[in-house]
Amino acid sequence: MKVDTVIVGSGSAGLSALREVRRYTEDFLLINDGHWGTTCAAVGCMPSKALIEAANAFHRRLDLNEFGISGADGLRADIPAVLRRVRKMRDDFVKGPKSMPDKLGDRAISGRARLLGPDRIEVNGDEIEARAIILAPGSSPVVPGPWEKFGDRILTTDTLFEQTDLPPRVAVVGMGAIGVEMAQALARLGLNVAGFDAADEVAGIDDARVLNAFRPQIEAEMTLALGAPADLEEAGASIRVTGHSSSFDADVVLAAMGRRPNVDDLGLETLGVALDDAGLPEVNPVTLRIGDLPVFLAGDANGYRPLLHEAADGGHIAARMAAPEAPEGGLCRRTPLTIVFSAPQVARVGLPLSDMGDHDVVSGCVDFSTQGRARMAQTAAGVLRVHADRETGRLLGAEMCVPSAEHLSHLLALAIEQEMTVDDILAMPFYHPVLEEGLRSALRDLAKQVPAKGGSDLSRCKELGHDALE
Amino acid sequence: MKVDTVIVGSGSAGLSALREVRRYTEDFLLINDGHWGTTCAAVGCMPSKALIEAANAFHRRLDLNEFGISGADGLRADIPAVLRRVRKMRDDFVKGPKSMPDKLGDRAISGRARLLGPDRIEVNGDEIEARAIILAPGSSPVVPGPWEKFGDRILTTDTLFEQTDLPPRVAVVGMGAIGVEMAQALARLGLNVAGFDAADEVAGIDDARVLNAFRPQIEAEMTLALGAPADLEEAGASIRVTGHSSSFDADVVLAAMGRRPNVDDLGLETLGVALDDAGLPEVNPVTLRIGDLPVFLAGDANGYRPLLHEAADGGHIAARMAAPEAPEGGLCRRTPLTIVFSAPQVARVGLPLSDMGDHDVVSGCVDFSTQGRARMAQTAAGVLRVHADRETGRLLGAEMCVPSAEHLSHLLALAIEQEMTVDDILAMPFYHPVLEEGLRSALRDLAKQVPAKGGSDLSRCKELGHDALE
């Protein structure tokens, strides 16, 4: 069998690639192993955010008395009902990818693909020759081999949302973005949660000042044991999880130690290029091409920014570069942006502070624990730091743990993507009372440290004559 | 008595002017009539938002069952407690302005100022000669004269937050920004609310499609009578409010028909310039100067964008232009931005659609009633429209009634302030799952209608060689 383009994987990257491939050919095959749904919709962003929304709605009861609302003591989180809603929403979000085989007919194949070389691939015993191959096999949660003996008491995000109920004591091992989000959500739903991590960081925070503001917020809601690998052992009916100088008896353990590219049986070794210790070839981030081959590796599987919006860009880039008359060069990646949907939310935009070594960096900071609008909403907490080049005032990056970081980080992402200076962003209107005024305080703190513009955010303009005001 | 600069009014504009005046002189007087607090902190933005936060926290109970949380029926809003918290927060926010007389000593004067001419002003019987005069006397709620007979059953935002309790039936007359915010907040706290307006619009919405999406949302929470002036009459112990084809028996009536500049006894007629029917002189919006006089009119009192952030800019501009060696020209005003803190929130950025007559306009639209992230939070509702110039793709304005409009509108305000095209903003990262993805849908809808860039948000860039991914 011979086709123009083969796409392996029907996740976010594969489906994004498909959309672009169909601009140049209908002679394609989409091969997928397992369920026809994206990681995001099935076991990632969507069910996790549905769970977080329920958890935050329940947690809000603790503020009600301060607002002047009574009766909060009578509220109960019904875990089976919460999980049922999560699955109901999830089922709705996966409908699109699930219908792919029906829509594509015999151009969609269910089965595990394996490369035979740079222009040949095998699936279900059939050999396919292709002009271009786009690999987007995705990733899977890491679970240490020795944990297998604990059976279904070890959960991952693949199985967490399938539970019909949850026991009262949950250990979460791995306090990165996903670990923090899930640990806090389960704690807010009334479960007894302990979080463990081998490192001292949580939520992937790079800036020590942001980490110092965030850690006590999380520690107020759960036991945290950071700085040593978690050790698991049987203890009666429990799993005893031992981390840095403390242990916790759990009913179940959520493994949140990251995800691994699904490349084990992909046949990458047949491509004739060097593979690293993880079995991955070098991939150019602006073309996603492997070496000079007509083979592309996109999405979580290439290990580059494993986030939905980057996977979608990756599929898009790979397919554009796989086109028969692809132009020279590649497509630029966007300003880096990561968001953790904790409370307060964590976000980073642009370069991490620890990677700004090439610049003479000046920093602005604001403490959100006294921010006016946040105080009115009973959500005041956290800090936001923003960094610029001292000489030019150009914004380089920001990191924060503040309420609505998801929104403030998008504003900063636009500014950084457009290579703005701190004066450029300060020229915009900041309404009142809004959280963006907190960001402005950090920007003003920064502006004081770059060459002066005269103390006004407003630019000079010609007098208009004595027209009446609008 | 002779001083360099006199400032009249210690509100947001006056205090902003004071900061700038002190850059060039300490020979100033700050004259204030009545309480030493800004409209914003005392009776405006701050207490209203504190009330809205409590109301929304209580209203959230209606979503709890869907989330899987039981017991919401037992929640009660204790109106006196809600109002006590509002005043407690308010008292904290007005502390700064209230301490002005102590901080400034005899350079702060309590009393009503009256101009005697372009360089003279009178207060408490004393005549003061000044090189420059900055007027920022603020504004007051409009209450029709005939309503006086209803006594303290007519409330305004000056008195609403002073109430220790509220009766069960409230009519709100005037469905602009403040009317809609307060009517919805009181309805959400369990009061029986009816809203009246002489016009057919609500919340100051200009775009008919946005209005059509917003009106049913508000109408679901209260009785609305639009399109005819409200008529008030005694009806037993009630005030009967009659509007367009319906009437409502209220215990109290909140007058929310706008605010009037406090210029009645200011002596503007002594300046020798023409005054309009409202008694206001022409004022240049980029200098805030009256005619060629050394007299400036800033803040709500000049009737130009009566919003805190514009008042602060106005005070800043007036004081910079009042400086002894002020440069030629003025200071540009920022991109217009208005936000109504209703649910869903309403916001407008840039030109209103009805004012875009000079442009060949193309529009993008998105329906938030199916937006993924909003669905997970049980807040999906509304529409967002964004407009650009057809030939250049440059963004001109946007209007919306959507969840978190306060944040999406700031993102658009930055884009419009920086004169971006729709392609410029689409180059930024949009995380997943976030409300900003809804905005992106509207932008993509718009991008299809302007000259094509090749179907990719990503810009071309040089291939990097075969470096490994970061």
Tab-separated table of N, CA and C in Angstrom, chain A residues 95-160:
chain	number	residue	atom	x	y	z
A	95	LYS	N	-16.204	13.746	22.222
A	95	LYS	CA	-17.066	13.324	21.113
A	95	LYS	C	-16.403	13.533	19.755
A	96	GLY	N	-15.782	14.696	19.569
A	96	GLY	CA	-15.179	15.046	18.282
A	96	GLY	C	-14.150	14.010	17.836
A	97	PRO	N	-13.048	13.834	18.605
A	97	PRO	CA	-12.031	12.854	18.204
A	97	PRO	C	-12.597	11.439	18.076
A	98	LYS	N	-13.541	11.084	18.959
A	98	LYS	CA	-14.099	9.719	18.944
A	98	LYS	C	-14.789	9.400	17.628
A	99	SER	N	-15.294	10.418	16.950
A	99	SER	CA	-16.059	10.174	15.723
A	99	SER	C	-15.152	10.109	14.493
A	100	MET	N	-13.840	10.297	14.687
A	100	MET	CA	-12.900	10.310	13.562
A	100	MET	C	-12.987	9.076	12.661
A	101	PRO	N	-12.949	7.844	13.238
A	101	PRO	CA	-12.990	6.656	12.362
A	101	PRO	C	-14.227	6.652	11.465
A	102	ASP	N	-15.368	7.073	11.997
A	102	ASP	CA	-16.580	7.125	11.174
A	102	ASP	C	-16.424	8.152	10.055
A	103	LYS	N	-15.877	9.295	10.403
A	103	LYS	CA	-15.763	10.378	9.417
A	103	LYS	C	-14.775	10.045	8.310
A	104	LEU	N	-13.689	9.361	8.670
A	104	LEU	CA	-12.611	9.153	7.699
A	104	LEU	C	-12.699	7.815	6.979
A	105	GLY	N	-13.597	6.939	7.427
A	105	GLY	CA	-13.740	5.643	6.747
A	105	GLY	C	-12.434	4.865	6.763
A	106	ASP	N	-12.005	4.317	5.594
A	106	ASP	CA	-10.801	3.482	5.609
A	106	ASP	C	-9.498	4.287	5.598
A	107	ARG	N	-9.606	5.606	5.695
A	107	ARG	CA	-8.378	6.392	5.895
A	107	ARG	C	-8.024	6.498	7.379
A	108	ALA	N	-8.887	5.952	8.266
A	108	ALA	CA	-8.578	5.876	9.700
A	108	ALA	C	-8.351	4.417	10.065
A	109	ILE	N	-7.249	4.139	10.700
A	109	ILE	CA	-6.912	2.758	11.057
A	109	ILE	C	-6.649	2.671	12.556
A	110	SER	N	-7.312	1.715	13.223
A	110	SER	CA	-7.026	1.466	14.640
A	110	SER	C	-5.944	0.409	14.747
A	111	GLY	N	-4.853	0.736	15.371
A	111	GLY	CA	-3.777	-0.235	15.520
A	111	GLY	C	-2.483	0.463	15.897
A	112	ARG	N	-1.485	-0.337	16.300
A	112	ARG	CA	-0.210	0.241	16.724
A	112	ARG	C	0.747	0.320	15.541
A	113	ALA	N	1.167	1.536	15.200
A	113	ALA	CA	2.063	1.727	14.058
A	113	ALA	C	3.513	1.537	14.477
A	114	ARG	N	4.306	0.998	13.530
A	114	ARG	CA	5.736	0.825	13.790
A	114	ARG	C	6.509	1.160	12.516
A	115	LEU	N	7.460	2.106	12.659
A	115	LEU	CA	8.283	2.488	11.507
A	115	LEU	C	9.122	1.300	11.036
A	116	LEU	N	9.278	1.185	9.692
A	116	LEU	CA	10.199	0.197	9.128
A	116	LEU	C	11.384	0.919	8.497
A	117	GLY	N	11.308	2.222	8.419
A	117	GLY	CA	12.341	3.062	7.809
A	117	GLY	C	11.750	4.445	7.601
A	118	PRO	N	12.511	5.348	6.959
A	118	PRO	CA	12.052	6.738	6.828
A	118	PRO	C	10.842	6.902	5.912
A	119	ASP	N	10.496	5.876	5.133
A	119	ASP	CA	9.357	6.030	4.219
A	119	ASP	C	8.430	4.820	4.264
A	120	ARG	N	8.567	4.019	5.331
A	120	ARG	CA	7.720	2.833	5.433
A	120	ARG	C	7.267	2.635	6.866
A	121	ILE	N	6.027	2.187	7.012
A	121	ILE	CA	5.469	1.997	8.343
A	121	ILE	C	4.535	0.797	8.303
A	122	GLU	N	4.425	0.116	9.426
A	122	GLU	CA	3.628	-1.106	9.484
A	122	GLU	C	2.514	-0.927	10.508
A	123	VAL	N	1.321	-1.421	10.171
A	123	VAL	CA	0.238	-1.422	11.154
A	123	VAL	C	-0.646	-2.644	10.920
A	124	ASN	N	-0.994	-3.341	11.959
A	124	ASN	CA	-1.831	-4.551	11.880
A	124	ASN	C	-1.315	-5.534	10.828
A	125	GLY	N	0.026	-5.618	10.678
A	125	GLY	CA	0.607	-6.558	9.713
A	125	GLY	C	0.708	-6.025	8.296
A	126	ASP	N	0.104	-4.851	8.010
A	126	ASP	CA	0.184	-4.277	6.656
A	126	ASP	C	1.345	-3.292	6.578
A	127	GLU	N	2.034	-3.309	5.433
A	127	GLU	CA	3.144	-2.399	5.235
A	127	GLU	C	2.679	-1.241	4.351
A	128	ILE	N	3.020	-0.028	4.742
A	128	ILE	CA	2.564	1.152	4.014
A	128	ILE	C	3.779	1.975	3.623
A	129	GLU	N	3.820	2.378	2.359
A	129	GLU	CA	4.882	3.260	1.900
A	129	GLU	C	4.317	4.676	1.861
A	130	ALA	N	5.086	5.642	2.347
A	130	ALA	CA	4.559	7.016	2.407
A	130	ALA	C	5.629	8.017	2.006
A	131	ARG	N	5.189	9.102	1.356
A	131	ARG	CA	6.116	10.184	1.016
A	131	ARG	C	6.540	10.931	2.275
A	132	ALA	N	5.591	11.106	3.207
A	132	ALA	CA	5.895	11.818	4.467
A	132	ALA	C	5.195	11.117	5.618
A	133	ILE	N	5.859	11.120	6.771
A	133	ILE	CA	5.283	10.489	7.965
A	133	ILE	C	5.318	11.490	9.116
A	134	ILE	N	4.152	11.726	9.717
A	134	ILE	CA	4.064	12.626	10.879
A	134	ILE	C	3.732	11.787	12.098
A	135	LEU	N	4.668	11.740	13.029
A	135	LEU	CA	4.484	10.930	14.239
A	135	LEU	C	3.989	11.822	15.377
A	136	ALA	N	2.882	11.452	15.979
A	136	ALA	CA	2.355	12.200	17.123
A	136	ALA	C	1.733	11.190	18.084
A	137	PRO	N	2.558	10.282	18.616
A	137	PRO	CA	2.022	9.174	19.419
A	137	PRO	C	1.679	9.548	20.858
A	138	GLY	N	1.989	10.772	21.279
A	138	GLY	CA	1.579	11.212	22.614
A	138	GLY	C	2.482	10.719	23.726
A	139	SER	N	1.952	10.765	24.946
A	139	SER	CA	2.739	10.413	26.127
A	139	SER	C	1.855	9.680	27.130
A	140	SER	N	2.485	9.058	28.109
A	140	SER	CA	1.744	8.322	29.152
A	140	SER	C	2.322	8.653	30.518
A	141	PRO	N	1.498	8.585	31.559
A	141	PRO	CA	1.991	8.878	32.908
A	141	PRO	C	3.109	7.903	33.307
A	142	VAL	N	4.106	8.444	33.984
A	142	VAL	CA	5.201	7.620	34.503
A	142	VAL	C	4.759	6.953	35.801
A	143	VAL	N	4.901	5.634	35.875
A	143	VAL	CA	4.668	4.921	37.138
A	143	VAL	C	5.862	3.995	37.376
A	144	PRO	N	6.556	4.164	38.499
A	144	PRO	CA	7.714	3.307	38.767
A	144	PRO	C	7.307	1.833	38.772
A	145	GLY	N	8.132	0.985	38.136
A	145	GLY	CA	7.841	-0.437	38.041
A	145	GLY	C	7.496	-1.100	39.372
A	146	PRO	N	8.276	-0.834	40.434
A	146	PRO	CA	8.007	-1.512	41.716
A	146	PRO	C	6.635	-1.193	42.304
A	147	TRP	N	5.986	-0.164	41.805
A	147	TRP	CA	4.675	0.181	42.361
A	147	TRP	C	3.562	-0.724	41.850
A	148	GLU	N	3.892	-1.546	40.846
A	148	GLU	CA	2.866	-2.422	40.270
A	148	GLU	C	2.201	-3.295	41.319
A	149	LYS	N	2.967	-3.651	42.348
A	149	LYS	CA	2.438	-4.583	43.351
A	149	LYS	C	1.284	-3.982	44.158
A	150	PHE	N	1.144	-2.655	44.118
A	150	PHE	CA	0.037	-2.030	44.857
A	150	PHE	C	-1.264	-2.030	44.048
A	151	GLY	N	-1.171	-2.532	42.810
A	151	GLY	CA	-2.380	-2.738	42.003
A	151	GLY	C	-3.154	-1.469	41.754
A	152	ASP	N	-4.485	-1.581	41.856
A	152	ASP	CA	-5.317	-0.435	41.491
A	152	ASP	C	-5.384	0.619	42.592
A	153	ARG	N	-4.558	0.448	43.629
A	153	ARG	CA	-4.461	1.531	44.622
A	153	ARG	C	-3.483	2.615	44.154
A	154	ILE	N	-2.794	2.337	43.033
A	154	ILE	CA	-1.980	3.384	42.395
A	154	ILE	C	-2.831	3.986	41.278
A	155	LEU	N	-3.100	5.259	41.381
A	155	LEU	CA	-3.879	5.956	40.356
A	155	LEU	C	-2.952	6.843	39.526
A	156	THR	N	-3.358	7.096	38.290
A	156	THR	CA	-2.734	8.147	37.483
A	156	THR	C	-3.886	8.985	36.936
A	157	THR	N	-3.563	10.034	36.194
A	157	THR	CA	-4.655	10.800	35.580
A	157	THR	C	-5.411	9.951	34.555
A	158	ASP	N	-4.799	8.836	34.095
A	158	ASP	CA	-5.536	7.935	33.197
A	158	ASP	C	-6.689	7.244	33.917
A	159	THR	N	-6.551	7.028	35.236
A	159	THR	CA	-7.570	6.255	35.959
A	159	THR	C	-8.344	7.082	36.991
A	160	LEU	N	-7.757	8.199	37.444
A	160	LEU	CA	-8.390	9.001	38.510
A	160	LEU	C	-9.845	9.347	38.197
